[in-house]
mmCIF file with all atom_site columns, C-alpha atoms in Angstrom:
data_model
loop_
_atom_site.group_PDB
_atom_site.id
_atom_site.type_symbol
_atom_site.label_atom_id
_atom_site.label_alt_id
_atom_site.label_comp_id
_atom_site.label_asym_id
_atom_site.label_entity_id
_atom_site.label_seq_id
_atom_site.pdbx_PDB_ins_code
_atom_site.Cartn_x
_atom_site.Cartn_y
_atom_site.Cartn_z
_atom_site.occupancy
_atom_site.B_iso_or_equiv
_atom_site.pdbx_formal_charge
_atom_site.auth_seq_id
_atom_site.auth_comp_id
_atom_site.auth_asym_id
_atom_site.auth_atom_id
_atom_site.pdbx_PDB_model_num
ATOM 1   C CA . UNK A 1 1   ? 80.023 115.913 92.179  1.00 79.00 ? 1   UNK A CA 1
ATOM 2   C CA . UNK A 1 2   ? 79.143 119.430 91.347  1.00 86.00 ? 2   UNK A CA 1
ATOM 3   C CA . UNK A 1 3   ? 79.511 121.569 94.524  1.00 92.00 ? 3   UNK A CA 1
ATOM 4   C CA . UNK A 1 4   ? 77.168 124.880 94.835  1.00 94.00 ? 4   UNK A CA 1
ATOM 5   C CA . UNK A 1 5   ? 77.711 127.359 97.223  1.00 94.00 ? 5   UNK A CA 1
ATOM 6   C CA . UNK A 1 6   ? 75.924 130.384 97.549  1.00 96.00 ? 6   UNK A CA 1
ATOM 7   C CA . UNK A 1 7   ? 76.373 133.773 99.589  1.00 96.00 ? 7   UNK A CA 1
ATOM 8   C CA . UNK A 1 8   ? 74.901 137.524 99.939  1.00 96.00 ? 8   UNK A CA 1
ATOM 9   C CA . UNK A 1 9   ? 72.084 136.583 102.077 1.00 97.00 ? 9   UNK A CA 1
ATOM 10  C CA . UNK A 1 10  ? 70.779 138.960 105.582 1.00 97.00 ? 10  UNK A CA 1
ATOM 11  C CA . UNK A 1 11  ? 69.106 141.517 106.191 1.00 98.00 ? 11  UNK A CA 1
ATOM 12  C CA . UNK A 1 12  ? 67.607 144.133 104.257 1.00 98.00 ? 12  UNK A CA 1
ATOM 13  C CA . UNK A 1 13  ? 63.917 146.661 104.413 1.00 97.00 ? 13  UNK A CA 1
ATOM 14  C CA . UNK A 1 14  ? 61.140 146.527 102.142 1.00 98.00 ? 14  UNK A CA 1
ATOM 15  C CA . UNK A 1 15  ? 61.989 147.756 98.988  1.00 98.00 ? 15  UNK A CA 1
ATOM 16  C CA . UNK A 1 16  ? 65.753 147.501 99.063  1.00 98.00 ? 16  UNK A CA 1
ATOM 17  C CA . UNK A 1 17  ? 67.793 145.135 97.042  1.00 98.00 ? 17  UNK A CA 1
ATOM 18  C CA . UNK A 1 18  ? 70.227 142.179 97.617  1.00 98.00 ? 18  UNK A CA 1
ATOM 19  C CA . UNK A 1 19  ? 72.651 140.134 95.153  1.00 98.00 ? 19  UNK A CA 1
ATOM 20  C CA . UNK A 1 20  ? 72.807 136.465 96.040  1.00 98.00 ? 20  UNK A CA 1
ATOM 21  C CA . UNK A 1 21  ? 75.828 134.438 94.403  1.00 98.00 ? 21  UNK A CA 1
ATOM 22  C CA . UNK A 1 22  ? 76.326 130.603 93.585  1.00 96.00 ? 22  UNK A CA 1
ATOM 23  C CA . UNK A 1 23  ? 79.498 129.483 92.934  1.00 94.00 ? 23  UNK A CA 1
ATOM 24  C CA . UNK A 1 24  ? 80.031 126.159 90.899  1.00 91.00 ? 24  UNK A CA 1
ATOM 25  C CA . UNK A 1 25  ? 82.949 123.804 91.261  1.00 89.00 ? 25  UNK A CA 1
ATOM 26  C CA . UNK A 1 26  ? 83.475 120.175 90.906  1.00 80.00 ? 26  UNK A CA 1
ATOM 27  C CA . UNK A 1 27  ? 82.529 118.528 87.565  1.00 65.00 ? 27  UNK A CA 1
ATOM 28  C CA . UNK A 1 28  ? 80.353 121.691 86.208  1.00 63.00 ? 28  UNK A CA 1
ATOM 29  C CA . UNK A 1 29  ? 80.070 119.781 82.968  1.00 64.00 ? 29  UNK A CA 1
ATOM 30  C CA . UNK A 1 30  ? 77.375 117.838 84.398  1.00 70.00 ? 30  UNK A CA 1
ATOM 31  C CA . UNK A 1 31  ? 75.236 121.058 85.368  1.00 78.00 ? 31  UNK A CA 1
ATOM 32  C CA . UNK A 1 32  ? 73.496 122.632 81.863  1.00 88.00 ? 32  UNK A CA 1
ATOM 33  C CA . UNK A 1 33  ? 71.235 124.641 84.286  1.00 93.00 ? 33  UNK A CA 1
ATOM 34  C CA . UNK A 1 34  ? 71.301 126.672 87.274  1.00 94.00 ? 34  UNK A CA 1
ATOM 35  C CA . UNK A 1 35  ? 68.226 127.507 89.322  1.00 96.00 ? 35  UNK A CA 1
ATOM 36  C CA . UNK A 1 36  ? 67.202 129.208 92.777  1.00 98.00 ? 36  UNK A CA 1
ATOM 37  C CA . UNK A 1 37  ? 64.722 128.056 94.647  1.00 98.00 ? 37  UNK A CA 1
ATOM 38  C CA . UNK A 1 38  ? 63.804 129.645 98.493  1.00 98.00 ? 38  UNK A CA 1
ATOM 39  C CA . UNK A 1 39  ? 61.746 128.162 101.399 1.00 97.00 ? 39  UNK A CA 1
ATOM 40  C CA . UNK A 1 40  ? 60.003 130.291 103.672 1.00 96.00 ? 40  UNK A CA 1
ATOM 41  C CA . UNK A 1 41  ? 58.511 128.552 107.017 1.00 91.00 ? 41  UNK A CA 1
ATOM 42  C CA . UNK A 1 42  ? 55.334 126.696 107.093 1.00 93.00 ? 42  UNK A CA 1
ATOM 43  C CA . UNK A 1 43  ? 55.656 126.514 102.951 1.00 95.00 ? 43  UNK A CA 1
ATOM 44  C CA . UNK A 1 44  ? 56.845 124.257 100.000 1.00 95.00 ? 44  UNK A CA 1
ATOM 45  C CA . UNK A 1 45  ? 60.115 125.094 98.350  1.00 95.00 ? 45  UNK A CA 1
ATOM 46  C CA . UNK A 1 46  ? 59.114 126.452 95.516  1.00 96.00 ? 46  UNK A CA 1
ATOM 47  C CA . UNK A 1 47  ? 61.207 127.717 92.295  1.00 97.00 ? 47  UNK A CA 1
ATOM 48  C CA . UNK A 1 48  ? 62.229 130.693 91.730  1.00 98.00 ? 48  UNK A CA 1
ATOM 49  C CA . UNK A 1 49  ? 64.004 131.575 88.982  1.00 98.00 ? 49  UNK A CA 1
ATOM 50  C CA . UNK A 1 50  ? 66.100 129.663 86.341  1.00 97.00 ? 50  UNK A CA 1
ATOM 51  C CA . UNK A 1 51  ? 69.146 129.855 83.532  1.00 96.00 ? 51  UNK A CA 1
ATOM 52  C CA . UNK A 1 52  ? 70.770 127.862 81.184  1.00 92.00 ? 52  UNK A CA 1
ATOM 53  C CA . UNK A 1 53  ? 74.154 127.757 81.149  1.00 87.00 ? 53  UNK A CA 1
ATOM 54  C CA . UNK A 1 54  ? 74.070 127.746 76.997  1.00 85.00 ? 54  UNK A CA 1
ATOM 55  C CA . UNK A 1 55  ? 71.916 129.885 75.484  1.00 88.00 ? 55  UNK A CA 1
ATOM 56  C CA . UNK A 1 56  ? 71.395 132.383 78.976  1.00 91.00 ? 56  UNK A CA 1
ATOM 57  C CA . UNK A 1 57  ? 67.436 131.458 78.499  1.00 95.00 ? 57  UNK A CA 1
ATOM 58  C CA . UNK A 1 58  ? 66.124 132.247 82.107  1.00 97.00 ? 58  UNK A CA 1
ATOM 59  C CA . UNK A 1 59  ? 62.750 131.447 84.279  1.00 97.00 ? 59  UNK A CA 1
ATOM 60  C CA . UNK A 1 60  ? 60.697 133.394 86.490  1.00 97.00 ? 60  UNK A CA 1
ATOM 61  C CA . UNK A 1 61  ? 58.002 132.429 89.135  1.00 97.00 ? 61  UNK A CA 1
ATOM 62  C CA . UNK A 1 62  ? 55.147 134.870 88.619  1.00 97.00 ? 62  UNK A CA 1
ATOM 63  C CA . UNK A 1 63  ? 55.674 136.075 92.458  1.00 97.00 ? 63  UNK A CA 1
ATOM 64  C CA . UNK A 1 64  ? 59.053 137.663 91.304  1.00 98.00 ? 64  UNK A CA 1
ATOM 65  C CA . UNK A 1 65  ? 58.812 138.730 87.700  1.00 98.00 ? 65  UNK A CA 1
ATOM 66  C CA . UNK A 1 66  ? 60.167 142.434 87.159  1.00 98.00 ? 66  UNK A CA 1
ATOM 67  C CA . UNK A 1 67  ? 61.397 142.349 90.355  1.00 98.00 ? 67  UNK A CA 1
ATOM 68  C CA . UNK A 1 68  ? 64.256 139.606 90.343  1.00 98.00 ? 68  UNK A CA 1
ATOM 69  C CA . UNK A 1 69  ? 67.060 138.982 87.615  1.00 98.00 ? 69  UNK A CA 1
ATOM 70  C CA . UNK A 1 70  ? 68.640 135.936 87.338  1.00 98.00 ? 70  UNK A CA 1
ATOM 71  C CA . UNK A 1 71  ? 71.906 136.105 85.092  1.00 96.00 ? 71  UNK A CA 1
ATOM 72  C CA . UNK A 1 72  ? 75.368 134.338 84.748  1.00 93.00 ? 72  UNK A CA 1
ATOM 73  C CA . UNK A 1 73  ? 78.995 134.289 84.374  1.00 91.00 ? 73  UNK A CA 1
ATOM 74  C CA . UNK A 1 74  ? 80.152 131.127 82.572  1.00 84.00 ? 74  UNK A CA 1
ATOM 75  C CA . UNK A 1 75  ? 83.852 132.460 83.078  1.00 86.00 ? 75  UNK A CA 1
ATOM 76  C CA . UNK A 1 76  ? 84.131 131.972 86.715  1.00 89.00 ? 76  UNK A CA 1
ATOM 77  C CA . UNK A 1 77  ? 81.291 129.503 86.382  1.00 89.00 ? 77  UNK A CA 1
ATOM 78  C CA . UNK A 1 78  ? 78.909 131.623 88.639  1.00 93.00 ? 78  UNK A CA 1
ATOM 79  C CA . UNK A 1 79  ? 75.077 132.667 89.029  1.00 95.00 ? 79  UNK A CA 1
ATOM 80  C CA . UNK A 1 80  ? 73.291 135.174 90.791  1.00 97.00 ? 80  UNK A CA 1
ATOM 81  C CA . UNK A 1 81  ? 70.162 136.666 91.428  1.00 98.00 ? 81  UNK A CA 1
ATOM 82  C CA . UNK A 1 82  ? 69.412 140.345 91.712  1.00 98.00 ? 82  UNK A CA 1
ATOM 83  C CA . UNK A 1 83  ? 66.546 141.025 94.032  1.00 98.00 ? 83  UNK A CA 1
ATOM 84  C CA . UNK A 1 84  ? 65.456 144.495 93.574  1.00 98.00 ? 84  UNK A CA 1
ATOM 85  C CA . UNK A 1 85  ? 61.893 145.759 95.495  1.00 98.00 ? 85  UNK A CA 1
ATOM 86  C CA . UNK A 1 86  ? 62.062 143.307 98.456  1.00 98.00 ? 86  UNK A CA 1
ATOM 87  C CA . UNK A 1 87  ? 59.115 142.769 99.923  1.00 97.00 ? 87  UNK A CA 1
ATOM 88  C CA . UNK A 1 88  ? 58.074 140.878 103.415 1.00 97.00 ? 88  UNK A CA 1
ATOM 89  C CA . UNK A 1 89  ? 57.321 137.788 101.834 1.00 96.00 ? 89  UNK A CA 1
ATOM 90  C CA . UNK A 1 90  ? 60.774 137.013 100.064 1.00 98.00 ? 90  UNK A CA 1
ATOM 91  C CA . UNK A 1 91  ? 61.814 136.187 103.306 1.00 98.00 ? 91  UNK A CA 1
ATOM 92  C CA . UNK A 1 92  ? 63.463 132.348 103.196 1.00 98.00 ? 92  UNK A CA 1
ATOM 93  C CA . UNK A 1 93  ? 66.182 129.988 102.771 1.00 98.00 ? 93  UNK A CA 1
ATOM 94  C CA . UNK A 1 94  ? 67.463 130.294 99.121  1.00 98.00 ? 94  UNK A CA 1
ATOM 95  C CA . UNK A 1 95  ? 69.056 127.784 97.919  1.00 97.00 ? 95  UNK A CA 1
ATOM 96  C CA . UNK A 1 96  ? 71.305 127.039 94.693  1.00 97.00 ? 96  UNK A CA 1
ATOM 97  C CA . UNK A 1 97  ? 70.360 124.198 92.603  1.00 96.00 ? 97  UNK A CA 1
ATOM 98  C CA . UNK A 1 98  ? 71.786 122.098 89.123  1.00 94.00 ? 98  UNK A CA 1
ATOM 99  C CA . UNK A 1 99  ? 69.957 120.550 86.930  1.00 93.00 ? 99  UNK A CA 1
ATOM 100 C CA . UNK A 1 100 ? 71.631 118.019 84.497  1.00 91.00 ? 100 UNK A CA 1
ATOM 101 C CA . UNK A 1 101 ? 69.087 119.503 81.519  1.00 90.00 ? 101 UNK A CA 1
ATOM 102 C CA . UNK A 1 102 ? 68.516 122.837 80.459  1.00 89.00 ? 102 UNK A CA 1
ATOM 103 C CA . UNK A 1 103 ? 64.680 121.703 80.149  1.00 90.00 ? 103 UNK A CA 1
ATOM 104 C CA . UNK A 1 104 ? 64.835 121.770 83.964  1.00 90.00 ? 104 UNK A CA 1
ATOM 105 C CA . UNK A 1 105 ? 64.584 125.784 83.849  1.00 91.00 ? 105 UNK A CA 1
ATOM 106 C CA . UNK A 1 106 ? 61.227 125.451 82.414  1.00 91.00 ? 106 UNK A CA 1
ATOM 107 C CA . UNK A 1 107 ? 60.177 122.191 83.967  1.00 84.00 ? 107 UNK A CA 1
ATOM 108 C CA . UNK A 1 108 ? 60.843 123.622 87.305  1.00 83.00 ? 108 UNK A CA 1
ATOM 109 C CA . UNK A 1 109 ? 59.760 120.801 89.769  1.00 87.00 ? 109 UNK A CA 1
ATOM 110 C CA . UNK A 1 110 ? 62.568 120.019 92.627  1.00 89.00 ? 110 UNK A CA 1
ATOM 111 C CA . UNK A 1 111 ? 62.696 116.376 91.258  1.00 90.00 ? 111 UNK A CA 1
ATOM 112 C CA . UNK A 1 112 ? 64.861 117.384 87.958  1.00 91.00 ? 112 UNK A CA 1
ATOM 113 C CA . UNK A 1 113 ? 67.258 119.659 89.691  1.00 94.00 ? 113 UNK A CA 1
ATOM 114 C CA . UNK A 1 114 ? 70.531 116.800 90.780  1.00 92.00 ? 114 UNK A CA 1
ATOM 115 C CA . UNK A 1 115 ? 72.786 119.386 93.410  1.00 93.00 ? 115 UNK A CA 1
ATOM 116 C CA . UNK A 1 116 ? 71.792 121.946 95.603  1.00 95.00 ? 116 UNK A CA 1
ATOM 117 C CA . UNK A 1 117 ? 73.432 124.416 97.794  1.00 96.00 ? 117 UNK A CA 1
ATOM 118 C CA . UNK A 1 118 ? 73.658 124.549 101.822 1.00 96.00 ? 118 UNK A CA 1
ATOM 119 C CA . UNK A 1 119 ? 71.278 127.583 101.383 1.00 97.00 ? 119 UNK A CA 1
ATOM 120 C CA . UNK A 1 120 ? 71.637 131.140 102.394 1.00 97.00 ? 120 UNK A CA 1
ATOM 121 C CA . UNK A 1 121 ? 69.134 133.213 104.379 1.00 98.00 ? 121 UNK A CA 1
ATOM 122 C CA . UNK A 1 122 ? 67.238 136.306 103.051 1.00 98.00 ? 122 UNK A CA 1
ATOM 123 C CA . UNK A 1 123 ? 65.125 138.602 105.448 1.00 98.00 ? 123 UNK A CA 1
ATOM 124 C CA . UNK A 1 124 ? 63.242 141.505 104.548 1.00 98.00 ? 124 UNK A CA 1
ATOM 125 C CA . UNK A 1 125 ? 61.747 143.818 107.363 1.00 96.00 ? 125 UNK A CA 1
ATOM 126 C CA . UNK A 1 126 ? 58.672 145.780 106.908 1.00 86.00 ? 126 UNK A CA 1
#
């Protein structure tokens, strides 16, 4: 199975910036898109942002457009996320996910992404 790992979560004040990572191993061939999703307490885990591994076409939740970039390095088979202007509200669990279709960066629901990540946590202080 495809194993995701991510890292570069903690602590950080409104308005500064943190890079998460996800790094893929196992049978990557399976994954054709990688996605992040977060879950902040008392809501839904929602998506994030998306990319396919491809073509590099990428997927933003309103809530982070211009302020997140999601990108990838098919070399050492790794994805991050750039989160610039943190605010309060990013705070949550972000987790790493595969998807066995690059349609799955644009059909976001949880149900067409196959792996996920342990999760890594990101707090912003205001």
């Amino acid at each position: 199975q495809v194993q995701l790992v991510e890292s570069g979560g903690g602590l950080v004040q409104s308005g500064g910036s943190l890079r998460l990572s996800c790094a893929v191993s196992g049978r990557a061939f399976s994954s054709y898109a990688m996605g992040w999703f977060r879950q902040a307490p008392g809501h839904e885990r929602e998506f994030v942002a998306g990319i396919a591994w491809s073509d590099g076409s990428t997927n933003y939740a309103d809530s982070v457009k211009g302020r997140f970039t999601i990108s990838r390095d098919n070399a050492q088979n790794t994805v991050y996320l750039q989160m610039n202007s943190l605010k309060a509200e990013d705070t949550a669990v972000y987790y790493c996910a595969s998807a066995p279709t690059a349609l799955a960066v644009w059909a976001c629901r949880q149900e067409n992404w196959n792996f996920w990540g342990q999760g890594t946590q990101v707090t912003v202080s205001s």
